[in-house]
mmCIF file of C-alpha atoms and ligand atoms in Angstrom:
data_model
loop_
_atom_site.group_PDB
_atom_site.id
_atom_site.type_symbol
_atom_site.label_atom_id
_atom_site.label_comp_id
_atom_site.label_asym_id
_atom_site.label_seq_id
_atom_site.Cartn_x
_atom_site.Cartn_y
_atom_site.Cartn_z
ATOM 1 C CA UNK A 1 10.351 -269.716 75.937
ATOM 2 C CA UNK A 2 13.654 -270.062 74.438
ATOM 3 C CA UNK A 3 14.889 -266.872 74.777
ATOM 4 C CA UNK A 4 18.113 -265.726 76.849
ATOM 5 C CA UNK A 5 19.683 -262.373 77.973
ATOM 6 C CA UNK A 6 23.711 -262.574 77.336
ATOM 7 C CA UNK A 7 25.667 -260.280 79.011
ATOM 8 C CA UNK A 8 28.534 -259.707 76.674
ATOM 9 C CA UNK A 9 32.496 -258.852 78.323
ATOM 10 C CA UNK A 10 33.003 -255.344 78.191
ATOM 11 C CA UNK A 11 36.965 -255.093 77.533
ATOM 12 C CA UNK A 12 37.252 -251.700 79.506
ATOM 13 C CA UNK A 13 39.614 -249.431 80.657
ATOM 14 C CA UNK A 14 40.406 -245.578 81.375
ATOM 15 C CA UNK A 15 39.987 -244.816 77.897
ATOM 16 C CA UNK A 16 36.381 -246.341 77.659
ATOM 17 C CA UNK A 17 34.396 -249.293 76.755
ATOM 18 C CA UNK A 18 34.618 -252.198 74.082
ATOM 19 C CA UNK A 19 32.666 -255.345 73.157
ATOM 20 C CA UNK A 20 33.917 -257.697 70.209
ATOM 21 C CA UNK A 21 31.218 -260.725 69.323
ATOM 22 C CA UNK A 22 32.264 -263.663 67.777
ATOM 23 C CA UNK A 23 30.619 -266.339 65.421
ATOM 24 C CA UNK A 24 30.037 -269.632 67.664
ATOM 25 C CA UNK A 25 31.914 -267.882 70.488
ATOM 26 C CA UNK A 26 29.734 -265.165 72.008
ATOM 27 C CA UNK A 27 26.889 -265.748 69.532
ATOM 28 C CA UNK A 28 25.496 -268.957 69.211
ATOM 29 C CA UNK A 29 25.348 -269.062 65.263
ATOM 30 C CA UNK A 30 27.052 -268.219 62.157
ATOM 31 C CA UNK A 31 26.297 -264.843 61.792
ATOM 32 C CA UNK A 32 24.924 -264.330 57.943
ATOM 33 C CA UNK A 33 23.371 -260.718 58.269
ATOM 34 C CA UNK A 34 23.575 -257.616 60.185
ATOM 35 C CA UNK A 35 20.964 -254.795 60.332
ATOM 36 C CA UNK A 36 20.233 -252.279 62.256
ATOM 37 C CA UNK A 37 16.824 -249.987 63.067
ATOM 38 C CA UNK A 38 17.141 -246.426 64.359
ATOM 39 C CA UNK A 39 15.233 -243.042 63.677
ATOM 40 C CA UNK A 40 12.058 -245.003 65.564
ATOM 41 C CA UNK A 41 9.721 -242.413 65.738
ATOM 42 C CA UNK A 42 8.147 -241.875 69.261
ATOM 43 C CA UNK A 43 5.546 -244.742 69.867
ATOM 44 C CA UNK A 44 5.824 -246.658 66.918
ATOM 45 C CA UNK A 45 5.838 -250.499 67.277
ATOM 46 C CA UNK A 46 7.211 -252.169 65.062
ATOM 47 C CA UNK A 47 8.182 -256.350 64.291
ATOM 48 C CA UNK A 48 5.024 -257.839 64.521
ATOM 49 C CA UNK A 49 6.257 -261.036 63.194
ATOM 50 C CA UNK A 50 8.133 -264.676 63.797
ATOM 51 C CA UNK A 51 10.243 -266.477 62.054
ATOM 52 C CA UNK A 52 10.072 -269.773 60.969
ATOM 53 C CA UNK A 53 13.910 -270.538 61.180
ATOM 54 C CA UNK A 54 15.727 -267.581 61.613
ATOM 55 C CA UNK A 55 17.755 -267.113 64.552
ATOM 56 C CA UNK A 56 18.344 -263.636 66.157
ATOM 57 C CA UNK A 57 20.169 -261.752 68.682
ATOM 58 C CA UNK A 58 18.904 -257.851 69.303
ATOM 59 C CA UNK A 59 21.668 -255.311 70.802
ATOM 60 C CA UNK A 60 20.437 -252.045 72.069
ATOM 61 C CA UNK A 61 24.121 -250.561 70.997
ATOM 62 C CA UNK A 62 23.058 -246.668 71.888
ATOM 63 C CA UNK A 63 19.110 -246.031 73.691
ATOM 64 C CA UNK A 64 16.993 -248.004 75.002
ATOM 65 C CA UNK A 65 13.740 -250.017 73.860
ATOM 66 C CA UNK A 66 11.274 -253.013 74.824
ATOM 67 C CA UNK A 67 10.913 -255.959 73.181
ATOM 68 C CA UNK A 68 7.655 -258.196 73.492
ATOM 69 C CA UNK A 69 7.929 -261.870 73.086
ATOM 70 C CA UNK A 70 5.403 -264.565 72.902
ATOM 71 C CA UNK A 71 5.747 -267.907 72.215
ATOM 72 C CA UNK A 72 2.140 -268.718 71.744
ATOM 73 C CA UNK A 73 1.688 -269.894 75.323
ATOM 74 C CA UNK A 74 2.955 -266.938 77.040
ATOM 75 C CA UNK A 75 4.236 -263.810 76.536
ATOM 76 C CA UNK A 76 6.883 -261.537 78.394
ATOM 77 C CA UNK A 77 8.575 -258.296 78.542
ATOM 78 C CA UNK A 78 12.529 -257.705 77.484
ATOM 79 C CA UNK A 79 13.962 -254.318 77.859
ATOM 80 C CA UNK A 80 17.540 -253.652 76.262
ATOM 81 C CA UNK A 81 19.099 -250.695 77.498
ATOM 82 C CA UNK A 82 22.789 -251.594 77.863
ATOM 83 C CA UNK A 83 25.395 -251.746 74.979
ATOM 84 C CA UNK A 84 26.688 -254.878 76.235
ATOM 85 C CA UNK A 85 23.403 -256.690 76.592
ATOM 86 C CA UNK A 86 22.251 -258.745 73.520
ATOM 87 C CA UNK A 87 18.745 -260.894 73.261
ATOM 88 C CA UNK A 88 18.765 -264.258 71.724
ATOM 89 C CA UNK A 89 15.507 -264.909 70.143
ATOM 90 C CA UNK A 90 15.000 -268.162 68.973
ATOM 91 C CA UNK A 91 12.367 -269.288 65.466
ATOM 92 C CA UNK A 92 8.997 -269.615 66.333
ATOM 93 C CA UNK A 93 8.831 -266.353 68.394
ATOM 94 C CA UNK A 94 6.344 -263.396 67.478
ATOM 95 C CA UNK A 95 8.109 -259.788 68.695
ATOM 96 C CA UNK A 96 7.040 -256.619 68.976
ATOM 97 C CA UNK A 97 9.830 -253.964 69.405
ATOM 98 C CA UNK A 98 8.657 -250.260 71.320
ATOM 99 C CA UNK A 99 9.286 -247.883 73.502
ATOM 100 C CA UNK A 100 12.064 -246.444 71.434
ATOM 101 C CA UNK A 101 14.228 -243.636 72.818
ATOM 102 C CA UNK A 102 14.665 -241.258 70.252
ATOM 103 C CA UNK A 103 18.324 -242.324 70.161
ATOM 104 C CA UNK A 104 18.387 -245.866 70.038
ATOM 105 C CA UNK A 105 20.271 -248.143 67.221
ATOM 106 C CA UNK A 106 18.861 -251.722 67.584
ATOM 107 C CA UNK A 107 21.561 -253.663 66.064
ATOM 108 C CA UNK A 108 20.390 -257.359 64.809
ATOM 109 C CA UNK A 109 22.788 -260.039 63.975
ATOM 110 C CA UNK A 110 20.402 -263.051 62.184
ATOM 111 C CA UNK A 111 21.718 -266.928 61.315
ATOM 112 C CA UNK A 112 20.406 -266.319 57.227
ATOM 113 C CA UNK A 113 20.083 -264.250 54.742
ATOM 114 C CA UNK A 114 16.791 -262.139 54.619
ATOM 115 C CA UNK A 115 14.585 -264.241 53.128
ATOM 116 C CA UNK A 116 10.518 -263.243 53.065
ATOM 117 C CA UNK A 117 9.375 -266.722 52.766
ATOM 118 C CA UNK A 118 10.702 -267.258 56.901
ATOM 119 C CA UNK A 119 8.339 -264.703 58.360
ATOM 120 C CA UNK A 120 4.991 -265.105 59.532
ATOM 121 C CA UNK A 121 3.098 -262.108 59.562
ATOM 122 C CA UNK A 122 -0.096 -263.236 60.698
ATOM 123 C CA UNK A 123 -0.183 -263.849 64.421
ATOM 124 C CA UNK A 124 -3.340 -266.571 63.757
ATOM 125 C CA UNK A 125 -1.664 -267.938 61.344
ATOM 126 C CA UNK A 126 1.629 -268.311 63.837
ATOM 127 C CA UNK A 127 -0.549 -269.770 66.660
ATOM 128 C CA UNK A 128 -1.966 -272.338 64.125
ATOM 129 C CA UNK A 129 2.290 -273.225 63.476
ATOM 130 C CA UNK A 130 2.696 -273.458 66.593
ATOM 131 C CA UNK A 131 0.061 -275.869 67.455
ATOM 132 C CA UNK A 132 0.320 -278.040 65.080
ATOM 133 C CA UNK A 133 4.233 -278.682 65.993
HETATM 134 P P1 TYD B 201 10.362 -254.858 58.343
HETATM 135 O O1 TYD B 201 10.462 -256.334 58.373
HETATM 136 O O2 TYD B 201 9.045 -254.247 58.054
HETATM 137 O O3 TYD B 201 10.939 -254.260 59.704
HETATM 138 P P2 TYD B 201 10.325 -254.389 61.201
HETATM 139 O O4 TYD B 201 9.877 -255.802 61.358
HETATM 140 O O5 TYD B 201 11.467 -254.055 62.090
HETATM 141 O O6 TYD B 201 9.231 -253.416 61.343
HETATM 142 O O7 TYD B 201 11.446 -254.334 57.289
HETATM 143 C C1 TYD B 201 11.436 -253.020 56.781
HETATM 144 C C2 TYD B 201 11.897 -253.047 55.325
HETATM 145 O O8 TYD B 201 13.266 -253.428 55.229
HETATM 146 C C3 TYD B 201 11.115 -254.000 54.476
HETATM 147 O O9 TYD B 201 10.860 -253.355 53.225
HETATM 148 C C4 TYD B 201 12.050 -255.165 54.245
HETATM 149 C C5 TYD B 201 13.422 -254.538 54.359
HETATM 150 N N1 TYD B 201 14.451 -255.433 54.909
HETATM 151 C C6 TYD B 201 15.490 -255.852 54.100
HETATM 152 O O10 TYD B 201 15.560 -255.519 52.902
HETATM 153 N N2 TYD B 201 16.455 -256.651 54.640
HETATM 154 C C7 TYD B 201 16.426 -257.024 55.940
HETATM 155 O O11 TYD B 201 17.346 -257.743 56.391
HETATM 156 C C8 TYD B 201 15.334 -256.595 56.769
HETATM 157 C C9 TYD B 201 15.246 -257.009 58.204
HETATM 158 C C10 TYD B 201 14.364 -255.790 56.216
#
């Protein structure tokens, strides 16, 4: 499943804690669009989608929450609960986000533009994308 945990460089010192991401550098894209989900009410899921060619990588920057992945042949369990931990999520991967604390701010940073056409909504119609790739 191509999917990887990055844990960023926290520039830190007495006076407290920093990470800077850069385009091509830390994150492996050219970062068109930021956005950012928070205010999650307790046990709402939310996602329920893949994208055809967008790229992503999720940053817990204050909370905590889960993040379900499945590539169509299996399926696992990410939890982001660190400011400096970010999850790369490649296209072609349906996600479910949960487990919100009531505090957290998923930050997103996405390779394009929002663009409806690049989601799949339908999780039968992603498993017939995938297998027929
Ligand atoms: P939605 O895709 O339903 O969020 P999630 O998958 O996290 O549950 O998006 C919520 C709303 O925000 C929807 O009306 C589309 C809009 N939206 C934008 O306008 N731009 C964006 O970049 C994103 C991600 C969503």
């Amino acid at each position: 499943m191509h999917v990887v945990k990055y844990m960023f460089q926290q520039h830190g010192d007495a006076r407290g804690m920093l990470v800077a991401l850069e385009e091509r550098r830390d994150i492996p894209f050219e970062i068109k669009r930021v956005y950012y989900l928070y205010d999650t009410g307790q046990g709402v899921r939310r996602g329920f989608h893949a994208h055809k060619s967008l790229e992503q990588i999720l940053v817990c920057i204050h909370g905590s929450c889960k993040i379900l992945l499945d590539n169509g042949h299996e399926k696992k369990v990410a939890a982001l609960e660190k400011p400096y931990e970010g999850l790369y999520i490649a296209n072609d991967i349906w996600r479910e986000m949960y487990d919100f604390s009531p505090d957290a701010v998923l930050l997103v940073l996405a390779s394009d533009f929002y663009r409806e056409e690049d989601y799949i909504r339908d999780y039968d119609e992603f498993l017939k994308s995938i297998n027929h790739k």
